[in-house]
């Protein structure tokens, strides 16, 4: 097993206090596929971005606090605006752990710019220097990639780093040379769906269904997302020991392709890629559950605590407390907003048919 993969995964976890929408949260992850579900506003994407910032901070040229700012883009790029907005404690803290070390950060409403107090960053870099991570945002961006990075640096447009980072990763082009055998199986599966390969020319992305190039904006967004996955596998970004963060992988993808997408994710996990997903999709979550034979998959439901809500209402404070439930089976979770919505939809359909 890759040493840096093992260091990241064997005692993986995150501790959050007073950060963005969270009051206090502690989650330990599995070394396979970690699936976050929850209503809008429960912080699924926030957790993915926090973990991504920490994994990127394993690079010697990336600061944990500065990366966090570039991922969340608070007004004025002030880290103080990431402190949870409620009465009481005005200090936020986060801590991300591997089995050998951890990296943490504290800041308050009085902190200037990205001037957080970061702990153990040097050891984190040393232990995890070979860690590769990638974040795929919910919205496809490669069709608008040309000059986007330069425009962001110049301040002409405002995109968080998930978009500029994914463009940089996808631009790595190794179209020449022999494709390693361990990637061919993935590429063949994806190529059957997209009908194409990916190429990059003059900062523009194209599909190659044949000899002619087809520019990305002329292709359905769902196909573009699968083509992005093809490119990341082809150019070696998603290799053993890497970490993949994917926000709403099901977005704009034809449901008929969800089983194939699930199969790809499970294959990647079995070959040493740790995966974090945020989803609202019943079919994706259920397929992950039923296809889980020899893979490690864990589901996390983020939800507004009824008990906490009652207490805050009684005290006149309308803050909402977010808690987490975790389970190895999607259907066994007590707090399951996807299942609840799906069941309600079916009830409404049956009721309408009987009228």
Short mmCIF file of C-alpha atoms in Angstrom, two decimals, residues 136-144 159 163 166 190 193-194 198 205 207 214-230 246-255 257-258 261:
data_model
loop_
_atom_site.label_atom_id
_atom_site.label_comp_id
_atom_site.label_asym_id
_atom_site.label_seq_id
_atom_site.Cartn_x
_atom_site.Cartn_y
_atom_site.Cartn_z
CA UNK A 136 -14.61 18.18 -8.95
CA UNK A 137 -17.22 20.92 -8.40
CA UNK A 138 -20.92 20.40 -9.09
CA UNK A 139 -20.89 22.64 -12.16
CA UNK A 140 -18.81 21.66 -15.18
CA UNK A 141 -16.24 24.34 -15.96
CA UNK A 142 -13.92 22.99 -18.67
CA UNK A 143 -16.11 24.37 -21.44
CA UNK A 144 -15.23 27.86 -20.11
CA UNK A 159 -14.37 31.70 -9.04
CA UNK A 163 -12.69 25.58 -10.50
CA UNK A 166 -9.72 21.31 -11.75
CA UNK A 190 -15.97 5.80 -20.01
CA UNK A 193 -20.44 6.30 -22.74
CA UNK A 194 -18.88 9.47 -24.12
CA UNK A 198 -10.34 14.22 -24.59
CA UNK A 205 -10.93 21.20 -24.29
CA UNK A 207 -13.77 15.59 -27.49
CA UNK A 214 -15.70 18.66 -31.04
CA UNK A 215 -15.41 21.60 -28.67
CA UNK A 216 -16.72 21.08 -25.14
CA UNK A 217 -19.50 23.74 -25.25
CA UNK A 218 -21.20 21.75 -28.02
CA UNK A 219 -21.45 18.64 -25.87
CA UNK A 220 -24.10 17.81 -23.24
CA UNK A 221 -22.92 18.76 -19.74
CA UNK A 222 -23.35 15.24 -18.39
CA UNK A 223 -21.07 13.87 -21.09
CA UNK A 224 -18.55 16.62 -20.33
CA UNK A 225 -18.43 15.57 -16.67
CA UNK A 226 -17.75 11.96 -17.63
CA UNK A 227 -15.17 13.14 -20.15
CA UNK A 228 -13.47 15.07 -17.33
CA UNK A 229 -13.25 11.86 -15.32
CA UNK A 230 -11.75 10.18 -18.40
CA UNK A 246 -16.71 15.27 -5.91
CA UNK A 247 -19.65 17.58 -5.26
CA UNK A 248 -22.89 16.20 -6.75
CA UNK A 249 -21.40 13.79 -9.30
CA UNK A 250 -24.92 12.96 -10.49
CA UNK A 251 -25.67 16.54 -11.61
CA UNK A 252 -26.77 16.69 -15.26
CA UNK A 253 -25.83 13.05 -15.88
CA UNK A 254 -28.38 10.82 -17.59
CA UNK A 255 -29.69 8.40 -14.91
CA UNK A 257 -25.22 6.22 -16.72
CA UNK A 258 -25.38 6.23 -12.89
CA UNK A 261 -20.45 5.94 -12.68
#
